[in-house]
Amino acid sequence: MNSLGLSSGSINISVISFSNSTLDIADELMIKPPSVCEMVKKLDERRLVNYEKYSGVILTHKGEEIAKAVKERHDALIKLLKIMHLPDEIAERDACTIEHHLHPKTIVQIKKFVKFVENSEWQEDFKIYNNAHDFEGTTSKN
């Protein structure tokens, strides 16, 4: 359980930092404060945050661990998509879309692959290949 569903999307506990108000979280996620309050109460019940009305939200140790794992997963997917030369806005949107549907072993392998590619000449080779081919993998006409 890394994020909890809302009717308008999901609230990711990694956006909660030290002593955030529910209004700050609502602004960050661009959702209505009552939706945040509802989800924060659920996170509090699961002991992922400490929440008292009007006092703010603080991650528990367990909540911090999950938030760190969520952020690492998201960052690995962003890096992978950027290695593939996708624009930032597409990489961000696609990472948010797929990150909740991947098996934990897949995430581990993506992290390993990203680290491998970052430390290899593959990035430059792929850049050259990418610039020479269209989306179907055929040679571009220049």
Short mmCIF file of N, CA and C in Angstrom, two decimals:
data_model
loop_
_atom_site.label_atom_id
_atom_site.label_comp_id
_atom_site.label_asym_id
_atom_site.label_seq_id
_atom_site.Cartn_x
_atom_site.Cartn_y
_atom_site.Cartn_z
N MET A 1 0.84 -1.18 0.00
CA MET A 1 0.00 0.00 0.00
C MET A 1 0.89 1.24 0.00
N ASN A 2 1.05 1.83 -1.17
CA ASN A 2 1.90 3.01 -1.28
C ASN A 2 1.09 4.28 -1.49
N SER A 3 -0.08 4.16 -2.02
CA SER A 3 -0.94 5.32 -2.13
C SER A 3 -2.37 4.85 -1.92
N LEU A 4 -3.21 5.74 -1.55
CA LEU A 4 -4.59 5.40 -1.27
C LEU A 4 -5.49 6.12 -2.24
N GLY A 5 -6.48 5.43 -2.76
CA GLY A 5 -7.33 5.99 -3.79
C GLY A 5 -8.29 7.04 -3.28
N LEU A 6 -8.55 8.01 -4.13
CA LEU A 6 -9.60 8.99 -3.92
C LEU A 6 -10.51 8.92 -5.14
N SER A 7 -11.71 9.42 -5.03
CA SER A 7 -12.59 9.41 -6.19
C SER A 7 -12.01 10.24 -7.32
N SER A 8 -11.23 11.28 -7.00
CA SER A 8 -10.67 12.14 -8.04
C SER A 8 -9.24 11.77 -8.41
N GLY A 9 -8.77 10.63 -7.97
CA GLY A 9 -7.40 10.23 -8.27
C GLY A 9 -6.82 9.49 -7.08
N SER A 10 -5.64 9.88 -6.64
CA SER A 10 -5.05 9.25 -5.47
C SER A 10 -4.24 10.26 -4.70
N ILE A 11 -4.09 10.00 -3.42
CA ILE A 11 -3.23 10.84 -2.58
C ILE A 11 -2.01 10.02 -2.25
N ASN A 12 -0.88 10.55 -2.53
CA ASN A 12 0.37 9.86 -2.35
C ASN A 12 0.99 10.40 -1.07
N ILE A 13 1.29 9.52 -0.13
CA ILE A 13 1.79 10.03 1.15
C ILE A 13 3.15 10.68 1.04
N SER A 14 3.81 10.53 -0.09
CA SER A 14 5.12 11.16 -0.23
C SER A 14 5.01 12.68 -0.35
N VAL A 15 3.81 13.24 -0.57
CA VAL A 15 3.68 14.69 -0.62
C VAL A 15 3.54 15.30 0.76
N ILE A 16 3.38 14.45 1.77
CA ILE A 16 3.24 14.95 3.14
C ILE A 16 4.63 15.09 3.75
N SER A 17 4.95 16.27 4.16
CA SER A 17 6.24 16.46 4.82
C SER A 17 5.97 16.91 6.26
N PHE A 18 6.98 17.28 6.94
CA PHE A 18 6.87 17.63 8.34
C PHE A 18 5.83 18.72 8.57
N SER A 19 4.85 18.42 9.37
CA SER A 19 3.86 19.37 9.86
C SER A 19 3.13 20.14 8.76
N ASN A 20 2.68 19.46 7.74
CA ASN A 20 1.85 20.08 6.71
C ASN A 20 0.43 20.24 7.20
N SER A 21 -0.21 21.30 6.78
CA SER A 21 -1.63 21.42 7.03
C SER A 21 -2.37 20.72 5.91
N THR A 22 -3.61 20.35 6.16
CA THR A 22 -4.40 19.71 5.10
C THR A 22 -4.62 20.69 3.95
N LEU A 23 -4.67 21.98 4.23
CA LEU A 23 -4.81 22.97 3.15
C LEU A 23 -3.57 22.99 2.26
N ASP A 24 -2.37 22.90 2.88
CA ASP A 24 -1.13 22.83 2.10
C ASP A 24 -1.13 21.60 1.19
N ILE A 25 -1.56 20.47 1.74
CA ILE A 25 -1.60 19.23 0.96
C ILE A 25 -2.61 19.35 -0.17
N ALA A 26 -3.77 19.92 0.12
CA ALA A 26 -4.80 20.11 -0.92
C ALA A 26 -4.27 20.99 -2.04
N ASP A 27 -3.57 22.06 -1.68
CA ASP A 27 -2.98 22.95 -2.69
C ASP A 27 -1.95 22.20 -3.54
N GLU A 28 -1.09 21.43 -2.87
CA GLU A 28 -0.04 20.69 -3.57
C GLU A 28 -0.63 19.69 -4.56
N LEU A 29 -1.71 19.01 -4.14
CA LEU A 29 -2.31 17.98 -4.98
C LEU A 29 -3.41 18.52 -5.89
N MET A 30 -3.77 19.79 -5.69
CA MET A 30 -4.83 20.44 -6.47
C MET A 30 -6.16 19.68 -6.35
N ILE A 31 -6.48 19.34 -5.11
CA ILE A 31 -7.77 18.71 -4.82
C ILE A 31 -8.42 19.47 -3.68
N LYS A 32 -9.67 19.15 -3.40
CA LYS A 32 -10.43 19.86 -2.39
C LYS A 32 -10.00 19.43 -0.98
N PRO A 33 -9.92 20.39 -0.05
CA PRO A 33 -9.52 20.07 1.33
C PRO A 33 -10.33 18.94 1.98
N PRO A 34 -11.65 18.84 1.78
CA PRO A 34 -12.36 17.73 2.41
C PRO A 34 -11.87 16.35 1.95
N SER A 35 -11.44 16.26 0.69
CA SER A 35 -10.88 15.00 0.19
C SER A 35 -9.58 14.67 0.91
N VAL A 36 -8.77 15.69 1.15
CA VAL A 36 -7.52 15.48 1.88
C VAL A 36 -7.81 15.05 3.31
N CYS A 37 -8.74 15.73 3.96
CA CYS A 37 -9.08 15.37 5.34
C CYS A 37 -9.53 13.92 5.44
N GLU A 38 -10.36 13.49 4.50
CA GLU A 38 -10.84 12.11 4.49
C GLU A 38 -9.67 11.13 4.36
N MET A 39 -8.76 11.40 3.44
CA MET A 39 -7.64 10.49 3.23
C MET A 39 -6.63 10.55 4.38
N VAL A 40 -6.42 11.73 4.93
CA VAL A 40 -5.49 11.86 6.06
C VAL A 40 -6.02 11.07 7.26
N LYS A 41 -7.31 11.10 7.45
CA LYS A 41 -7.92 10.31 8.54
C LYS A 41 -7.66 8.82 8.33
N LYS A 42 -7.77 8.36 7.08
CA LYS A 42 -7.49 6.95 6.78
C LYS A 42 -6.01 6.62 7.01
N LEU A 43 -5.13 7.54 6.60
CA LEU A 43 -3.69 7.34 6.83
C LEU A 43 -3.39 7.32 8.32
N ASP A 44 -4.09 8.15 9.09
CA ASP A 44 -3.94 8.18 10.54
C ASP A 44 -4.39 6.86 11.16
N GLU A 45 -5.52 6.34 10.68
CA GLU A 45 -6.01 5.05 11.17
C GLU A 45 -5.01 3.93 10.91
N ARG A 46 -4.29 4.03 9.81
CA ARG A 46 -3.28 3.02 9.46
C ARG A 46 -1.92 3.33 10.07
N ARG A 47 -1.89 4.36 10.88
CA ARG A 47 -0.67 4.78 11.59
C ARG A 47 0.47 5.15 10.65
N LEU A 48 0.11 5.77 9.53
CA LEU A 48 1.12 6.26 8.59
C LEU A 48 1.39 7.74 8.81
N VAL A 49 0.44 8.42 9.45
CA VAL A 49 0.60 9.82 9.81
C VAL A 49 0.03 10.03 11.20
N ASN A 50 0.48 11.09 11.83
CA ASN A 50 -0.16 11.59 13.05
C ASN A 50 -0.94 12.82 12.64
N TYR A 51 -2.24 12.79 12.89
CA TYR A 51 -3.09 13.89 12.45
C TYR A 51 -4.02 14.31 13.57
N GLU A 52 -3.99 15.60 13.84
CA GLU A 52 -4.96 16.21 14.75
C GLU A 52 -5.51 17.42 14.03
N LYS A 53 -6.82 17.52 14.05
CA LYS A 53 -7.49 18.64 13.37
C LYS A 53 -6.87 19.95 13.83
N TYR A 54 -6.57 20.82 12.89
CA TYR A 54 -5.99 22.15 13.09
C TYR A 54 -4.53 22.13 13.54
N SER A 55 -3.93 20.94 13.68
CA SER A 55 -2.52 20.87 14.11
C SER A 55 -1.57 20.44 13.02
N GLY A 56 -2.09 19.95 11.91
CA GLY A 56 -1.24 19.51 10.82
C GLY A 56 -1.08 18.02 10.76
N VAL A 57 -0.29 17.60 9.80
CA VAL A 57 -0.08 16.18 9.51
C VAL A 57 1.41 15.92 9.55
N ILE A 58 1.79 14.89 10.28
CA ILE A 58 3.19 14.51 10.38
C ILE A 58 3.31 13.02 10.07
N LEU A 59 4.22 12.67 9.17
CA LEU A 59 4.44 11.26 8.86
C LEU A 59 5.00 10.52 10.06
N THR A 60 4.54 9.30 10.27
CA THR A 60 5.14 8.42 11.26
C THR A 60 6.38 7.79 10.62
N HIS A 61 7.12 7.04 11.41
CA HIS A 61 8.30 6.35 10.87
C HIS A 61 7.89 5.42 9.73
N LYS A 62 6.83 4.65 9.94
CA LYS A 62 6.33 3.74 8.90
C LYS A 62 5.88 4.54 7.67
N GLY A 63 5.21 5.66 7.90
CA GLY A 63 4.78 6.53 6.80
C GLY A 63 5.95 7.08 6.02
N GLU A 64 7.02 7.46 6.74
CA GLU A 64 8.23 7.96 6.07
C GLU A 64 8.86 6.89 5.20
N GLU A 65 8.89 5.65 5.70
CA GLU A 65 9.46 4.56 4.92
C GLU A 65 8.68 4.33 3.63
N ILE A 66 7.36 4.35 3.74
CA ILE A 66 6.53 4.17 2.55
C ILE A 66 6.70 5.35 1.60
N ALA A 67 6.72 6.56 2.14
CA ALA A 67 6.88 7.75 1.30
C ALA A 67 8.21 7.70 0.55
N LYS A 68 9.26 7.26 1.23
CA LYS A 68 10.57 7.15 0.59
C LYS A 68 10.52 6.12 -0.54
N ALA A 69 9.87 4.98 -0.30
CA ALA A 69 9.76 3.95 -1.34
C ALA A 69 8.94 4.45 -2.53
N VAL A 70 7.87 5.19 -2.26
CA VAL A 70 7.04 5.75 -3.33
C VAL A 70 7.86 6.73 -4.16
N LYS A 71 8.61 7.60 -3.49
CA LYS A 71 9.42 8.59 -4.21
C LYS A 71 10.51 7.91 -5.04
N GLU A 72 11.17 6.91 -4.47
CA GLU A 72 12.21 6.20 -5.21
C GLU A 72 11.64 5.51 -6.43
N ARG A 73 10.47 4.89 -6.29
CA ARG A 73 9.81 4.23 -7.42
C ARG A 73 9.48 5.25 -8.51
N HIS A 74 8.89 6.35 -8.10
CA HIS A 74 8.52 7.40 -9.05
C HIS A 74 9.76 7.96 -9.76
N ASP A 75 10.79 8.26 -8.98
CA ASP A 75 12.02 8.82 -9.56
C ASP A 75 12.68 7.86 -10.54
N ALA A 76 12.66 6.56 -10.23
CA ALA A 76 13.25 5.57 -11.14
C ALA A 76 12.49 5.53 -12.47
N LEU A 77 11.18 5.61 -12.39
CA LEU A 77 10.38 5.61 -13.62
C LEU A 77 10.61 6.87 -14.43
N ILE A 78 10.69 8.01 -13.75
CA ILE A 78 10.98 9.28 -14.45
C ILE A 78 12.33 9.18 -15.16
N LYS A 79 13.34 8.68 -14.46
CA LYS A 79 14.68 8.54 -15.07
C LYS A 79 14.64 7.63 -16.28
N LEU A 80 13.93 6.50 -16.15
CA LEU A 80 13.83 5.57 -17.27
C LEU A 80 13.19 6.25 -18.48
N LEU A 81 12.10 6.95 -18.25
CA LEU A 81 11.39 7.60 -19.36
C LEU A 81 12.22 8.74 -19.97
N LYS A 82 13.00 9.43 -19.14
CA LYS A 82 13.87 10.48 -19.67
C LYS A 82 15.04 9.88 -20.45
N ILE A 83 15.55 8.73 -20.01
CA ILE A 83 16.59 8.03 -20.77
C ILE A 83 16.06 7.71 -22.16
N MET A 84 14.76 7.46 -22.24
CA MET A 84 14.12 7.16 -23.52
C MET A 84 13.80 8.43 -24.31
N HIS A 85 14.26 9.57 -23.81
CA HIS A 85 14.13 10.87 -24.47
C HIS A 85 12.69 11.36 -24.59
N LEU A 86 11.89 11.05 -23.58
CA LEU A 86 10.54 11.60 -23.54
C LEU A 86 10.59 12.98 -22.89
N PRO A 87 9.75 13.89 -23.34
CA PRO A 87 9.70 15.22 -22.71
C PRO A 87 9.29 15.09 -21.24
N ASP A 88 9.75 16.05 -20.43
CA ASP A 88 9.49 16.01 -18.99
C ASP A 88 8.03 15.82 -18.65
N GLU A 89 7.14 16.58 -19.32
CA GLU A 89 5.72 16.50 -18.96
C GLU A 89 5.12 15.13 -19.30
N ILE A 90 5.57 14.51 -20.37
CA ILE A 90 5.09 13.17 -20.70
C ILE A 90 5.68 12.15 -19.73
N ALA A 91 6.96 12.27 -19.41
CA ALA A 91 7.60 11.36 -18.47
C ALA A 91 6.90 11.41 -17.11
N GLU A 92 6.59 12.60 -16.65
CA GLU A 92 5.90 12.76 -15.36
C GLU A 92 4.52 12.12 -15.39
N ARG A 93 3.75 12.43 -16.42
CA ARG A 93 2.39 11.89 -16.52
C ARG A 93 2.41 10.37 -16.63
N ASP A 94 3.27 9.85 -17.49
CA ASP A 94 3.32 8.40 -17.69
C ASP A 94 3.83 7.67 -16.44
N ALA A 95 4.80 8.26 -15.75
CA ALA A 95 5.29 7.64 -14.52
C ALA A 95 4.16 7.54 -13.49
N CYS A 96 3.37 8.60 -13.37
CA CYS A 96 2.24 8.59 -12.44
C CYS A 96 1.20 7.55 -12.84
N THR A 97 1.06 7.34 -14.13
CA THR A 97 0.07 6.39 -14.61
C THR A 97 0.50 4.94 -14.34
N ILE A 98 1.76 4.63 -14.61
CA ILE A 98 2.18 3.22 -14.54
C ILE A 98 2.72 2.80 -13.18
N GLU A 99 3.14 3.73 -12.34
CA GLU A 99 3.84 3.34 -11.11
C GLU A 99 2.99 2.52 -10.16
N HIS A 100 1.70 2.65 -10.21
CA HIS A 100 0.82 1.94 -9.28
C HIS A 100 0.46 0.54 -9.77
N HIS A 101 0.90 0.19 -10.98
CA HIS A 101 0.50 -1.07 -11.57
C HIS A 101 1.66 -2.04 -11.75
N LEU A 102 2.83 -1.69 -11.27
CA LEU A 102 4.00 -2.53 -11.47
C LEU A 102 4.28 -3.38 -10.23
N HIS A 103 4.73 -4.57 -10.48
CA HIS A 103 5.12 -5.49 -9.41
C HIS A 103 6.40 -4.95 -8.75
N PRO A 104 6.56 -5.13 -7.45
CA PRO A 104 7.78 -4.65 -6.79
C PRO A 104 9.08 -5.16 -7.43
N LYS A 105 9.08 -6.38 -7.93
CA LYS A 105 10.28 -6.91 -8.59
C LYS A 105 10.57 -6.14 -9.87
N THR A 106 9.53 -5.72 -10.56
CA THR A 106 9.71 -4.91 -11.77
C THR A 106 10.37 -3.59 -11.42
N ILE A 107 9.94 -2.98 -10.33
CA ILE A 107 10.53 -1.71 -9.89
C ILE A 107 12.01 -1.90 -9.56
N VAL A 108 12.34 -2.97 -8.87
CA VAL A 108 13.74 -3.25 -8.54
C VAL A 108 14.57 -3.37 -9.82
N GLN A 109 14.05 -4.09 -10.80
CA GLN A 109 14.79 -4.27 -12.05
C GLN A 109 14.90 -2.95 -12.82
N ILE A 110 13.87 -2.12 -12.79
CA ILE A 110 13.95 -0.81 -13.44
C ILE A 110 15.03 0.03 -12.78
N LYS A 111 15.08 0.02 -11.45
CA LYS A 111 16.12 0.78 -10.74
C LYS A 111 17.51 0.29 -11.15
N LYS A 112 17.70 -1.02 -11.23
CA LYS A 112 18.99 -1.58 -11.63
C LYS A 112 19.33 -1.17 -13.06
N PHE A 113 18.33 -1.27 -13.94
CA PHE A 113 18.55 -0.94 -15.34
C PHE A 113 18.92 0.53 -15.50
N VAL A 114 18.21 1.41 -14.81
CA VAL A 114 18.50 2.85 -14.88
C VAL A 114 19.92 3.12 -14.40
N LYS A 115 20.30 2.51 -13.30
CA LYS A 115 21.66 2.71 -12.77
C LYS A 115 22.70 2.20 -13.78
N PHE A 116 22.42 1.05 -14.38
CA PHE A 116 23.33 0.50 -15.39
C PHE A 116 23.48 1.45 -16.58
N VAL A 117 22.35 1.90 -17.11
CA VAL A 117 22.37 2.76 -18.29
C VAL A 117 23.03 4.10 -17.98
N GLU A 118 22.78 4.62 -16.79
CA GLU A 118 23.40 5.90 -16.41
C GLU A 118 24.92 5.81 -16.39
N ASN A 119 25.44 4.62 -16.14
CA ASN A 119 26.88 4.43 -16.05
C ASN A 119 27.45 3.73 -17.30
N SER A 120 26.76 3.87 -18.42
CA SER A 120 27.24 3.22 -19.64
C SER A 120 27.18 4.20 -20.81
N GLU A 121 27.65 3.74 -21.94
CA GLU A 121 27.62 4.54 -23.16
C GLU A 121 26.29 4.38 -23.90
N TRP A 122 25.41 3.58 -23.37
CA TRP A 122 24.13 3.33 -24.02
C TRP A 122 23.32 4.60 -24.24
N GLN A 123 23.41 5.53 -23.30
CA GLN A 123 22.60 6.75 -23.43
C GLN A 123 22.93 7.49 -24.72
N GLU A 124 24.21 7.64 -25.00
CA GLU A 124 24.62 8.35 -26.21
C GLU A 124 24.24 7.54 -27.46
N ASP A 125 24.43 6.22 -27.39
CA ASP A 125 24.05 5.38 -28.52
C ASP A 125 22.55 5.48 -28.79
N PHE A 126 21.75 5.45 -27.74
CA PHE A 126 20.30 5.54 -27.93
C PHE A 126 19.90 6.92 -28.46
N LYS A 127 20.58 7.95 -28.01
CA LYS A 127 20.29 9.30 -28.50
C LYS A 127 20.50 9.35 -30.02
N ILE A 128 21.61 8.79 -30.46
CA ILE A 128 21.91 8.76 -31.90
C ILE A 128 20.85 7.95 -32.63
N TYR A 129 20.53 6.77 -32.10
CA TYR A 129 19.51 5.91 -32.72
C TYR A 129 18.16 6.63 -32.75
N ASN A 130 17.79 7.23 -31.65
CA ASN A 130 16.51 7.92 -31.52
C ASN A 130 16.39 9.05 -32.54
N ASN A 131 17.46 9.80 -32.72
CA ASN A 131 17.44 10.91 -33.67
C ASN A 131 17.38 10.44 -35.13
N ALA A 132 17.80 9.20 -35.37
CA ALA A 132 17.83 8.68 -36.73
C ALA A 132 16.59 7.87 -37.11
N HIS A 133 15.71 7.58 -36.15
CA HIS A 133 14.56 6.73 -36.40
C HIS A 133 13.28 7.38 -35.90
N ASP A 134 12.18 7.07 -36.60
CA ASP A 134 10.89 7.57 -36.13
C ASP A 134 10.31 6.59 -35.11
N PHE A 135 9.07 6.81 -34.69
CA PHE A 135 8.46 6.00 -33.65
C PHE A 135 8.29 4.53 -34.03
N GLU A 136 8.17 4.25 -35.30
CA GLU A 136 8.00 2.86 -35.72
C GLU A 136 9.33 2.13 -35.85
N GLY A 137 10.44 2.80 -35.60
CA GLY A 137 11.75 2.16 -35.67
C GLY A 137 12.36 2.18 -37.06
N THR A 138 11.70 2.85 -38.00
CA THR A 138 12.27 2.94 -39.34
C THR A 138 13.16 4.17 -39.42
N THR A 139 14.06 4.15 -40.36
CA THR A 139 14.99 5.26 -40.53
C THR A 139 14.24 6.52 -40.93
N SER A 140 14.55 7.61 -40.27
CA SER A 140 13.92 8.90 -40.59
C SER A 140 14.45 9.41 -41.91
N LYS A 141 13.58 10.11 -42.60
CA LYS A 141 14.00 10.72 -43.87
C LYS A 141 14.48 12.13 -43.57
N ASN A 142 15.74 12.38 -43.78
CA ASN A 142 16.32 13.70 -43.52
C ASN A 142 16.60 14.44 -44.80
#
